[in-house]
Amino acid sequence: MNALFITLSLFLAVLPLSAAVAYTQAPNTGVGGHVSASYTVEGSNLDEFVWDSFSVPATQTLREIHWNGTTLPVLHTEFVIRINTIAIFGGTVWRVAGNAHETPVGTTGISDFSFTLPEGFVMTGGQTYWLQIYAVQGVFPPDWQWSAGSGGNGTHVAQVPAVTGDFTYANRAGDAAFTLLNAATVPVTITVDRMPAAGGSVTGGGTFTPGDSVTVTATPADGRTFINWTEAGIVVSENASFTFAADGHKTLIANFTGPNTGPYVINAAVNPSIYGNVGGAGTYNADEIVDLDLSAADGVSFVGWTENGVRVNLPHAGGGLYQFPAVADRNLVANFTYLNNTFFINGVVSPASSGTVLLAGTAGLAGKSYSGGTPITITATPAPGYRFVYWKQGAGLGDLSGVPNIVSTRPVLNHLVCYGTTLTAQFEKNSPTLSTSSFPVGSGTITGGGNYAHGSLVTVNAVPAVGYVFSRWRQSNIILSTDPSYTYELTNDTTLTADFIATNRTVIATAVPTEGGSVTGEGVFGNGASVTLAATAAPGFYFSEWILDGVPAGAVNPATFYALADYTFEANFNPLPALTVAPTLESGFSISWPESLTGWILQESTELSPDSWVDSSLPITQSGGNNQVLLTQPTGSRFFRLALP
C-alpha cells in the first residue's frame, strides 16, 4: 500500500487565499501513512487510532480542519474527529458523515478531506492539543490511512492491536498530515439567540459567504439592559450592534440583565477563630436583607468585615452589625485583634530565590511590626523564569492533609493585621524540568523528559528492554499509573521513574502431524526478544500454515516475532498432492489432479533442473471433479509437477 503515498504538494493549494492557516503539517511525499480506522461504529480488536499533537503560538478560534489520506472505500460511513489536551478518548468530538468533501490530489489513491466546525473551538496559545482522525468503515480489517506529514515534533501516538489483549498504546515516529484554519472556506451559518429569552430581541443571523461583513443587533426589552455578545461562553463584543467578518459557523448569544433570582449563600467566619462569634449567616432569598451580628471575646476589639482580604464594612457606633441585600453568594470574615498590641508580619518566598516580597512602607524589608487593626498590602514579584501562584498564610501547610492555607491567588495581597503571622508567596518555574529514569538501570528506555512551559501536559513513554516488562510510573514512592504511556501536568521540577520487571517467555512449537516435518527456534527467551521459527517439511509433505494458541496465524515461513508472552505454535503440514497420468485413445496421455486443490499450479520441465520449471501453458479442463490436461502424440521427455506460488 506504500506505493499509494507518492503525495503531491497540492494539499494547501486548494485553500482560498482568504483562509488563514493557524497550524499545518504538510503531507510528507512518498513516506507512507498511518492506519487510523474502525470497523463499524462498534469497532473490533483490529481497530487502530492515531493522535498527533500540535500547539498554536497565540490564542485563536479553530473554524475548519483539512487532512490528507487514502481514498475512501465504498463501505465508508463517517469520519470521527477529536481534539483533547491528552492523547486519549475524551475532549471535543465531531462526527463527519459521508466523504468529508473528498478531493483527489492527483496521486492515485490519495485525497484531501475537510470539515467546517459547527461552531468555533478556542485554541489557547502555547497549550498542547492532540488531534485524532479516523475513518469508520464496513471493511474488515479496517485500513484507511492518514497520510504521513512533516512540520510537527516527528512523533505520534497510536492505539494498535496487541499480541495479547485487545490493544496497546505506542509512541511512534512520524507526523500526520493536517491543516487547521481560523476561517472557513465554505458558506457559513450565523445563528443568533438571547439569554434570557425574555431579555430582548436579536437580528442579523443567516447564511453568508466567507469574508462577508455581518452585523448582529441586540435590542433589550423594557427594564432590561444589554450586557454583551458571547460565543461558546467567550465574550466577543460588548456592543449591542456587533459587526464582524463571516469566518465560520457560529452561534452568538446576546446576554441581557435579568431578574435577581437567588437563593444565595452568605458565609461568615471569625479571624482568629477564638476571638469572637458571628451570627446571621445562612441562605437568603434574592434581595432579602442580611443581618450579620457579632460578639467579641474579653479584651479584643472588632476591626472590620473583610471579603477576599478587602475591608467591606468598618466598625461603627452600632458595633459590628452589617446589613446588606442578598444579591450574590458571599464569603465574609469578621476580624478581631488587640488594638494596643503590635504584631510582626513576615513575608517569605517559596522556593528560595524564586522571587521577592515587599510589604508596603518597608523600603525593601520582608517583615515589619504593625498595630492591631492596620490594613496593609504585600506584593509578590517573581524572579526571571518564575511565575506567581498563590499566597498562603502560616509558615507550614494548612492541615495534616498537606493542603496549604491559600488566602489569595493575586500577587498584591490585602491583609488586615490581627495577629503575628507569616505570609508566603508561592512561585513556580515558567519552564520546569521533567526528569525521567528507569529502575533497575538498563531495564528500559524512556522518552518525554525535558523542559516545558508551565502547566504543559507532557506524555512520557516507557519501552522495556529485552527481558523486561513495564510495571508502573511513580513519583518518589507515589504510584501514578500502570500504563506505559502516561500524561503528566508539569508545574514544578519533577522526576518520574518507570519500574520494569525481569520476565522470561516460553515459546513452544510442534509439527502437526509429527511425520509431516520439523520446527526449529522454540525455547525460553527474555521478554521482547526476537524469535524466529522455521518449519521444514518431510519428504512427501509441504508446510501450510502456523496455528497460534488454536488460531490461524499466517503462512510466512520462517516466522519472526517478539516474545511478549508465552506462545504455543503448531506448524501444519499437508501431504503433497499427486498427479495421475493415463493413456488416451489419441496416442497421448492425460494428466489430472483433484479440482479441490485450489491454488496449485501445473508446471513442466524438459530437464528437471531447479531453474527449468515453468508454468504449463496446456489448456486445463474439468471432468469428474478433476482438473485435466491432454498431451496428444507427445515427443521427447517432459516432466510435470504441482507447485504452490
XYZ file of C-alpha atoms in Angstrom:
645
model
C 0.000 0.000 0.000
C 3.011 2.299 0.400
C 3.006 2.930 -3.344
C -0.161 4.974 -2.853
C 1.619 7.616 -0.794
C 3.522 9.472 -3.515
C 1.648 12.615 -2.451
C 1.787 15.987 -4.166
C 2.239 19.457 -2.706
C -1.354 20.381 -3.603
C -2.648 19.962 -0.069
C -2.733 23.657 0.776
C -3.062 24.944 -2.760
C -6.793 24.194 -2.795
C -7.444 26.526 0.150
C -8.778 30.001 -0.692
C -6.317 32.780 -0.044
C -8.672 34.353 2.492
C -8.474 31.311 4.777
C -5.826 31.925 7.461
C -3.719 28.904 8.383
C -3.404 28.585 12.149
C -1.254 25.438 12.020
C -0.148 22.941 9.362
C 1.726 19.678 8.915
C 2.027 19.176 5.148
C 1.972 15.700 3.548
C 5.407 14.090 3.528
C 5.788 12.945 -0.076
C 6.476 9.253 -0.543
C 6.821 8.390 3.156
C 3.618 6.406 3.733
C 0.716 6.700 6.119
C -0.668 5.685 9.490
C -3.657 3.314 9.715
C -6.420 5.106 11.638
C -9.715 3.290 11.165
C -12.546 1.491 12.950
C -14.542 -1.482 11.714
C -18.122 -0.168 12.049
C -19.191 2.125 14.880
C -18.834 -0.678 17.438
C -15.236 -1.376 16.366
C -13.164 -4.560 16.521
C -9.904 -5.810 18.004
C -8.114 -4.759 14.793
C -9.048 -1.069 15.074
C -6.176 1.414 15.006
C -6.415 5.039 16.100
C -3.864 7.834 15.625
C -3.356 11.004 17.689
C -0.926 13.788 16.733
C -0.039 16.803 18.866
C 0.073 20.485 17.969
C 0.032 23.935 19.547
C -0.600 27.440 18.232
C 1.512 30.427 19.313
C -1.445 32.701 20.110
C -4.998 32.082 21.263
C -7.360 31.853 18.287
C -10.532 30.107 17.171
C -10.440 26.965 15.043
C -13.027 27.073 12.235
C -12.052 24.399 9.699
C -9.898 21.235 9.568
C -8.238 19.778 6.439
C -6.443 16.437 6.308
C -4.890 14.072 3.758
C -5.206 10.294 3.419
C -6.084 7.315 1.289
C -9.155 7.473 -0.933
C -12.222 6.194 0.880
C -13.526 2.691 0.141
C -17.140 2.229 -0.887
C -18.102 0.833 2.520
C -17.474 4.015 4.495
C -19.924 5.680 6.877
C -18.188 8.634 8.581
C -15.051 10.250 9.960
C -14.578 10.860 13.683
C -12.528 13.926 14.674
C -11.469 14.554 18.252
C -9.414 17.298 19.968
C -8.233 16.866 23.543
C -5.420 18.095 25.786
C -4.212 14.494 26.197
C -3.816 11.664 23.694
C -6.770 9.618 24.803
C -10.513 9.381 24.276
C -12.497 12.332 25.550
C -12.357 16.045 24.733
C -14.393 17.608 21.917
C -15.707 15.183 19.288
C -17.198 15.779 15.837
C -18.666 13.062 13.588
C -18.480 13.852 9.879
C -20.959 11.798 7.837
C -20.153 10.932 4.234
C -16.871 11.558 2.448
C -15.880 14.896 4.115
C -15.586 16.777 0.783
C -13.141 14.180 -0.559
C -10.975 15.639 -3.346
C -8.370 13.545 -5.217
C -4.982 15.313 -5.265
C -3.516 13.751 -8.418
C -1.799 10.725 -6.926
C -3.819 7.561 -7.405
C -5.446 6.555 -4.144
C -4.778 9.814 -2.232
C -7.349 12.514 -1.368
C -7.761 15.692 0.643
C -10.658 15.981 3.106
C -12.152 18.920 5.024
C -14.655 19.711 7.762
C -16.075 23.082 8.823
C -16.831 23.151 12.551
C -20.462 23.818 13.550
C -19.110 26.400 15.999
C -15.681 27.733 16.842
C -13.205 25.837 19.037
C -10.942 28.176 21.023
C -7.270 27.093 20.915
C -5.248 28.587 23.781
C -1.833 29.854 22.727
C 1.013 27.633 23.934
C -1.304 24.811 25.035
C -0.529 21.337 23.670
C -3.523 19.707 21.966
C -3.964 16.250 20.445
C -5.885 15.765 17.174
C -7.371 12.365 16.338
C -8.944 11.497 12.959
C -10.164 8.057 11.954
C -12.496 6.575 9.352
C -15.430 4.311 10.246
C -15.500 1.527 7.634
C -17.540 -1.522 6.711
C -14.498 -3.467 5.511
C -12.527 -5.879 7.675
C -9.862 -5.309 8.704
C -10.330 -1.501 8.575
C -7.481 0.012 6.574
C -7.977 3.774 5.952
C -4.654 5.593 6.331
C -3.937 9.136 7.474
C -1.070 10.433 5.338
C 2.325 10.976 6.914
C 3.142 14.646 7.399
C 6.033 16.892 8.376
C 6.456 20.038 10.409
C 5.496 18.694 13.862
C 7.607 17.039 16.534
C 8.236 13.915 14.439
C 6.152 11.545 16.572
C 2.544 10.487 17.116
C 0.624 8.214 19.487
C -1.297 5.203 18.192
C -3.674 2.633 19.636
C -2.694 -0.596 17.905
C -3.765 -4.258 18.153
C -1.829 -6.199 20.788
C -0.441 -9.728 20.664
C -2.333 -10.397 23.887
C -5.423 -8.373 24.887
C -7.430 -6.064 22.630
C -4.935 -3.242 22.083
C -1.992 -1.262 23.393
C -0.746 2.325 23.071
C 2.529 3.134 21.323
C 4.567 6.262 20.736
C 5.567 6.056 17.048
C 7.782 8.035 14.716
C 6.319 10.392 12.116
C 3.770 13.204 11.913
C 0.288 13.134 10.347
C -0.810 15.492 7.548
C -3.382 18.138 8.528
C -4.053 21.881 8.441
C -6.072 23.981 10.887
C -7.788 27.160 9.686
C -9.155 30.060 11.702
C -11.525 30.951 8.850
C -13.960 28.814 6.867
C -13.747 28.198 3.112
C -17.450 27.386 2.561
C -20.673 29.356 3.132
C -21.319 29.669 6.855
C -24.377 29.973 9.068
C -24.566 32.640 11.764
C -27.183 31.818 14.419
C -28.272 34.460 16.948
C -30.075 33.866 20.232
C -30.598 35.643 23.569
C -30.260 34.904 27.265
C -32.641 35.068 28.982
C -35.264 34.647 26.294
C -37.354 37.473 27.769
C -34.327 39.791 27.889
C -34.833 41.257 24.429
C -34.704 40.566 20.699
C -31.866 39.803 18.265
C -31.461 40.145 14.482
C -28.790 39.602 11.851
C -28.394 35.835 11.566
C -28.365 33.909 8.280
C -26.088 32.233 5.735
C -23.082 34.173 4.412
C -20.148 33.801 2.032
C -16.804 33.607 3.871
C -15.438 37.106 4.377
C -18.841 38.837 4.150
C -19.448 41.619 6.655
C -22.116 40.568 9.177
C -23.914 42.822 11.662
C -25.974 41.369 14.506
C -28.097 43.622 16.696
C -29.471 43.120 20.214
C -32.408 45.201 21.496
C -33.187 44.907 25.246
C -36.755 44.599 26.492
C -38.266 47.173 28.865
C -36.449 47.130 32.185
C -33.524 45.113 30.816
C -30.022 46.121 29.739
C -27.781 44.605 27.096
C -24.586 43.104 28.600
C -22.539 41.503 25.799
C -22.359 39.038 22.926
C -20.771 35.649 23.651
C -19.751 32.663 21.526
C -19.349 29.334 23.364
C -19.189 31.277 26.630
C -16.432 33.667 25.410
C -17.218 37.399 25.263
C -16.761 38.609 21.679
C -18.303 42.083 21.881
C -19.828 44.498 24.376
C -21.594 46.495 21.661
C -25.277 45.848 21.048
C -24.609 46.260 17.313
C -21.707 43.914 16.542
C -20.043 43.813 13.094
C -17.576 41.103 12.076
C -16.378 39.068 9.088
C -18.151 35.764 8.389
C -15.221 33.476 9.237
C -17.109 30.321 10.268
C -20.285 28.737 11.599
C -21.130 30.280 14.953
C -23.927 30.745 17.468
C -23.907 34.172 19.106
C -25.763 34.773 22.355
C -26.945 38.253 23.318
C -26.884 38.461 27.112
C -29.268 40.766 28.948
C -29.675 41.626 32.612
C -32.360 39.516 34.226
C -34.295 39.406 37.495
C -32.350 38.655 40.694
C -33.334 35.028 41.333
C -31.345 33.633 44.294
C -31.297 31.951 46.723
C -27.804 32.992 47.872
C -25.443 31.536 50.469
C -23.905 34.016 52.904
C -20.921 32.637 54.828
C -19.416 34.434 57.824
C -16.235 33.385 59.668
C -14.167 34.761 62.592
C -10.464 35.723 62.375
C -8.833 34.474 64.594
C -11.483 31.859 65.301
C -11.116 32.021 69.137
C -11.584 35.806 69.332
C -15.344 36.026 68.894
C -18.574 34.768 67.340
C -20.801 35.798 64.429
C -24.467 35.240 63.735
C -26.803 35.618 60.782
C -25.002 33.534 58.155
C -27.119 31.204 56.011
C -29.221 31.018 52.847
C -31.282 34.041 51.775
C -33.805 34.758 49.045
C -32.960 37.322 46.393
C -32.951 40.907 47.741
C -33.702 39.693 51.272
C -31.881 41.827 53.878
C -28.970 40.030 55.571
C -28.211 40.940 59.213
C -24.789 39.805 60.415
C -24.001 40.485 64.063
C -21.085 39.507 66.285
C -19.688 39.371 69.820
C -16.025 39.720 70.863
C -14.048 37.817 73.480
C -12.812 39.712 76.552
C -10.071 42.211 75.766
C -10.238 42.067 71.989
C -11.812 44.511 69.561
C -13.695 44.110 66.316
C -11.757 45.859 63.494
C -13.958 45.293 60.440
C -15.542 42.911 57.965
C -13.386 41.791 55.003
C -14.097 39.915 51.802
C -11.127 38.481 49.861
C -8.867 40.456 52.195
C -10.504 43.818 51.422
C -12.476 45.757 54.046
C -16.147 45.991 53.148
C -17.599 47.312 56.431
C -15.812 49.205 59.233
C -16.664 49.280 62.969
C -19.224 51.960 63.842
C -21.419 53.070 66.699
C -23.686 50.126 66.170
C -20.830 47.711 66.770
C -20.262 45.014 64.191
C -23.763 44.815 62.717
C -23.543 44.508 58.934
C -26.719 44.802 56.822
C -26.973 44.360 53.047
C -29.375 42.895 50.443
C -28.678 39.344 49.195
C -27.714 39.698 45.532
C -24.886 37.133 45.310
C -23.097 34.407 47.269
C -20.605 35.963 49.714
C -17.759 34.825 51.963
C -17.224 37.376 54.754
C -14.752 37.448 57.631
C -15.214 39.272 60.972
C -11.747 40.365 62.156
C -10.715 40.844 65.809
C -7.449 41.946 67.425
C -5.817 43.526 70.477
C -5.729 47.193 69.450
C -2.958 48.156 71.897
C -0.584 45.419 70.695
C 1.838 45.314 67.775
C 2.324 42.227 65.623
C 5.171 41.152 63.345
C 4.187 40.296 59.764
C 6.821 38.247 57.943
C 6.856 37.910 54.150
C 8.762 34.984 52.624
C 9.036 33.256 49.252
C 8.891 29.589 48.284
C 11.020 28.091 46.836
C 14.066 30.116 47.847
C 15.301 32.712 45.314
C 12.165 32.317 43.179
C 11.034 35.915 43.751
C 10.695 38.759 46.248
C 8.016 40.102 48.579
C 7.556 43.735 49.573
C 5.484 44.990 52.482
C 4.060 48.468 51.898
C 6.198 51.069 53.610
C 9.084 48.737 54.466
C 11.627 50.080 51.934
C 12.524 46.595 50.768
C 12.353 44.756 54.087
C 10.432 41.449 54.098
C 8.970 41.892 57.601
C 7.676 44.583 59.939
C 5.613 45.132 63.117
C 2.187 46.783 62.877
C -0.509 47.830 65.325
C -3.513 45.538 65.542
C -6.216 46.506 63.034
C -3.819 48.043 60.474
C -4.680 47.275 56.806
C -1.543 46.581 54.754
C -0.647 45.406 51.258
C 2.139 42.976 50.400
C 3.362 42.469 46.840
C 4.935 39.371 45.309
C 7.309 39.757 42.332
C 8.633 36.642 40.565
C 12.300 36.242 39.663
C 13.184 35.701 35.978
C 11.970 32.283 34.876
C 9.290 32.030 37.583
C 5.592 32.867 37.929
C 3.481 33.756 40.960
C 0.946 31.084 42.022
C -0.654 31.991 45.366
C -0.273 33.425 48.859
C -0.530 31.081 51.808
C -0.735 32.101 55.469
C 1.398 30.413 58.116
C 4.937 29.053 57.923
C 3.794 25.482 57.179
C 0.954 23.686 55.468
C -2.638 24.391 56.293
C -3.524 20.997 57.799
C -2.434 17.382 58.008
C -3.814 16.662 54.521
C -0.988 18.710 53.035
C -3.331 21.344 51.548
C -1.828 24.833 52.017
C -3.862 27.589 53.676
C -4.265 29.620 50.477
C -5.547 33.142 51.089
C -5.227 34.715 47.610
C -4.178 33.994 44.037
C -3.370 37.651 43.259
C 0.222 38.931 43.569
C -0.908 42.030 45.525
C -2.366 40.827 48.828
C -4.615 42.930 51.057
C -4.164 41.905 54.686
C -5.751 43.188 57.906
C -3.280 42.787 60.793
C -4.931 40.859 63.625
C -2.006 38.765 64.949
C 1.575 37.925 64.047
C 1.868 35.625 61.061
C 3.948 34.578 58.071
C 2.649 35.219 54.571
C 4.332 33.050 51.929
C 4.416 33.885 48.223
C 4.468 30.616 46.274
C 6.201 30.703 42.894
C 6.664 28.089 40.174
C 9.061 27.803 37.259
C 7.864 29.054 33.882
C 9.769 26.197 32.224
C 10.036 23.374 34.758
C 12.119 20.293 34.032
C 10.688 16.794 33.778
C 13.390 14.232 34.542
C 12.877 10.520 33.895
C 14.689 7.359 34.948
C 14.241 3.601 34.702
C 14.579 1.074 37.515
C 16.562 -1.080 37.520
C 19.163 0.718 35.404
C 19.192 -0.591 31.832
C 15.766 -2.212 32.094
C 14.123 0.088 29.553
C 14.192 3.371 27.664
C 12.166 6.487 28.461
C 11.050 9.347 26.203
C 9.332 12.605 27.107
C 11.705 14.249 29.571
C 12.886 17.833 29.136
C 11.942 21.455 29.780
C 8.355 22.538 29.125
C 6.154 25.548 29.600
C 4.473 25.680 32.984
C 1.252 23.641 33.061
C 2.136 21.591 29.972
C 0.573 18.149 29.643
C 3.647 16.025 28.972
C 3.390 12.429 27.764
C 6.193 10.090 28.836
C 6.594 6.660 27.280
C 8.357 3.625 28.722
C 9.690 0.920 26.403
C 11.073 -2.207 28.137
C 14.434 -3.640 27.176
C 14.664 -7.255 26.079
C 13.989 -9.428 29.124
C 11.779 -6.906 30.961
C 8.141 -5.789 31.127
C 6.858 -2.388 32.211
C 5.351 -2.278 35.702
C 4.416 1.285 36.730
C 5.184 5.006 36.777
C 5.921 6.548 40.146
C 6.970 9.893 41.608
C 9.202 9.017 44.546
C 7.053 6.402 46.330
C 3.711 7.583 44.914
C 2.336 5.283 42.171
C 0.918 7.344 39.299
C -0.003 4.907 36.518
C 0.406 1.355 35.241
C 0.115 2.469 31.599
C 3.489 2.723 29.803
C 2.235 5.912 28.111
C 1.407 8.415 30.859
C 0.427 12.091 30.638
C 1.545 14.379 33.470
C 0.709 18.039 34.115
C 4.068 19.715 34.749
C 4.082 22.672 37.138
C 7.374 22.107 39.021
C 10.697 20.350 38.510
C 9.682 16.704 38.701
C 11.327 13.282 38.452
C 9.279 10.317 37.214
C 10.566 6.761 37.494
C 9.496 3.856 35.282
C 9.737 0.495 37.070
C 10.361 -2.636 34.997
C 10.270 -6.322 35.975
C 12.588 -9.005 34.572
C 10.490 -11.663 32.778
C 11.147 -14.711 30.577
C 8.785 -16.020 27.896
C 8.393 -19.609 26.704
C 7.787 -20.354 23.019
C 6.657 -23.910 22.153
C 6.433 -25.116 18.540
C 5.382 -28.573 17.277
C 4.807 -30.187 13.886
C 1.298 -31.432 13.007
C 1.319 -34.249 12.059
C 4.659 -35.209 13.606
C 5.701 -37.143 10.500
C 4.971 -34.101 8.327
C 8.116 -32.188 9.243
C 10.019 -30.399 11.986
C 10.235 -26.940 13.606
C 13.301 -25.082 14.909
C 13.592 -21.908 17.016
C 11.499 -22.685 20.104
C 12.795 -22.130 23.639
C 12.885 -19.695 26.595
C 13.536 -16.020 25.767
C 13.706 -12.732 27.595
C 10.545 -10.653 27.261
C 10.561 -8.775 23.946
C 13.337 -10.867 22.384
C 13.156 -11.517 18.643
C 12.200 -15.140 17.884
C 12.345 -16.908 14.518
C 10.502 -20.183 13.956
C 11.313 -22.198 10.827
C 9.200 -25.105 9.568
C 10.888 -27.804 7.417
C 8.644 -30.274 5.575
C 9.485 -34.007 5.463
C 9.623 -35.762 2.054
C 6.089 -36.072 0.665
C 4.741 -33.118 2.723
C 4.573 -29.334 2.420
C 4.147 -26.591 5.068
C 0.669 -24.995 5.008
C 0.244 -22.545 7.956
C 1.024 -21.609 11.568
C -1.541 -22.012 14.343
C -1.037 -19.791 17.435
C -2.963 -20.861 20.517
C -5.589 -22.501 18.301
C -5.978 -19.536 15.919
C -4.584 -19.370 12.335
C -1.522 -17.095 12.316
C -0.457 -16.981 8.650
C 1.798 -18.945 6.342
C 5.008 -16.857 6.398
C 7.941 -19.226 6.861
C 10.259 -18.607 8.639
C 8.096 -16.514 11.033
C 9.775 -13.778 13.094
C 8.070 -12.084 16.064
C 8.753 -10.674 19.533
C 8.329 -12.790 22.645
C 5.849 -10.602 24.530
C 4.001 -13.536 26.128
C 4.128 -17.334 26.369
C 3.173 -18.736 22.948
C 2.239 -22.207 21.680
C 2.621 -22.679 17.916
C 1.711 -25.543 15.622
C 3.306 -25.894 12.189
C 0.734 -27.573 9.959
C 1.981 -29.871 7.177
C -0.098 -31.477 4.418
C 0.755 -34.388 2.097
C 1.992 -33.280 -1.310
C -0.701 -33.821 -3.956
C -0.092 -36.432 -6.706
C -0.582 -36.197 -10.441
C -2.368 -39.057 -12.229
C -1.117 -39.994 -15.719
C -3.248 -42.186 -18.040
C -3.044 -43.057 -21.774
C -5.685 -41.691 -24.168
C -7.212 -43.063 -27.372
C -5.391 -40.414 -29.387
C -1.980 -41.975 -28.685
C -1.350 -39.479 -25.934
C -1.679 -39.037 -22.233
C -3.955 -37.255 -19.777
C -2.599 -35.661 -16.611
C -5.152 -34.993 -13.861
C -5.359 -33.826 -10.232
C -8.236 -33.104 -7.842
C -10.171 -29.926 -8.603
C -10.272 -29.268 -4.816
C -6.548 -28.407 -4.809
C -7.103 -24.683 -5.226
C -4.052 -22.504 -5.526
C -1.809 -25.197 -7.034
C -0.253 -24.517 -10.439
C 0.781 -27.135 -13.007
C 4.408 -26.679 -14.037
C 6.535 -28.528 -16.575
C 10.209 -29.026 -17.438
C 12.269 -30.840 -20.071
C 15.378 -31.455 -17.959
C 14.405 -31.463 -14.215
C 16.940 -28.778 -13.235
C 15.697 -26.384 -10.486
C 15.636 -23.347 -12.787
C 13.946 -25.092 -15.721
C 10.422 -25.284 -14.306
C 7.830 -23.003 -15.917
C 4.067 -22.697 -15.614
C 2.411 -25.038 -18.123
C 0.509 -23.437 -20.986
C -1.599 -26.539 -21.692
C -5.382 -25.885 -21.559
C -6.971 -27.097 -18.328
C -10.419 -28.679 -18.383
C -12.567 -30.158 -15.617
C -14.003 -33.652 -15.638
C -15.379 -35.825 -12.848
C -14.137 -33.499 -10.079
C -10.617 -33.329 -11.532
C -8.546 -30.758 -13.382
C -7.130 -32.313 -16.577
C -4.670 -31.530 -19.402
C -4.100 -33.655 -22.545
C -0.850 -34.421 -24.357
C -1.527 -35.615 -27.925
C 1.254 -37.666 -29.595
C 3.994 -36.267 -27.301
C 7.641 -36.494 -28.318
C 10.763 -36.268 -26.229
C 10.859 -36.035 -22.449
C 8.551 -33.733 -20.486
C 8.182 -33.624 -16.717
C 5.206 -32.261 -14.779
C 4.589 -31.202 -11.162
C 2.142 -29.238 -8.983
C 3.540 -26.186 -7.181
C 2.261 -23.508 -4.843
C 3.194 -19.936 -5.849
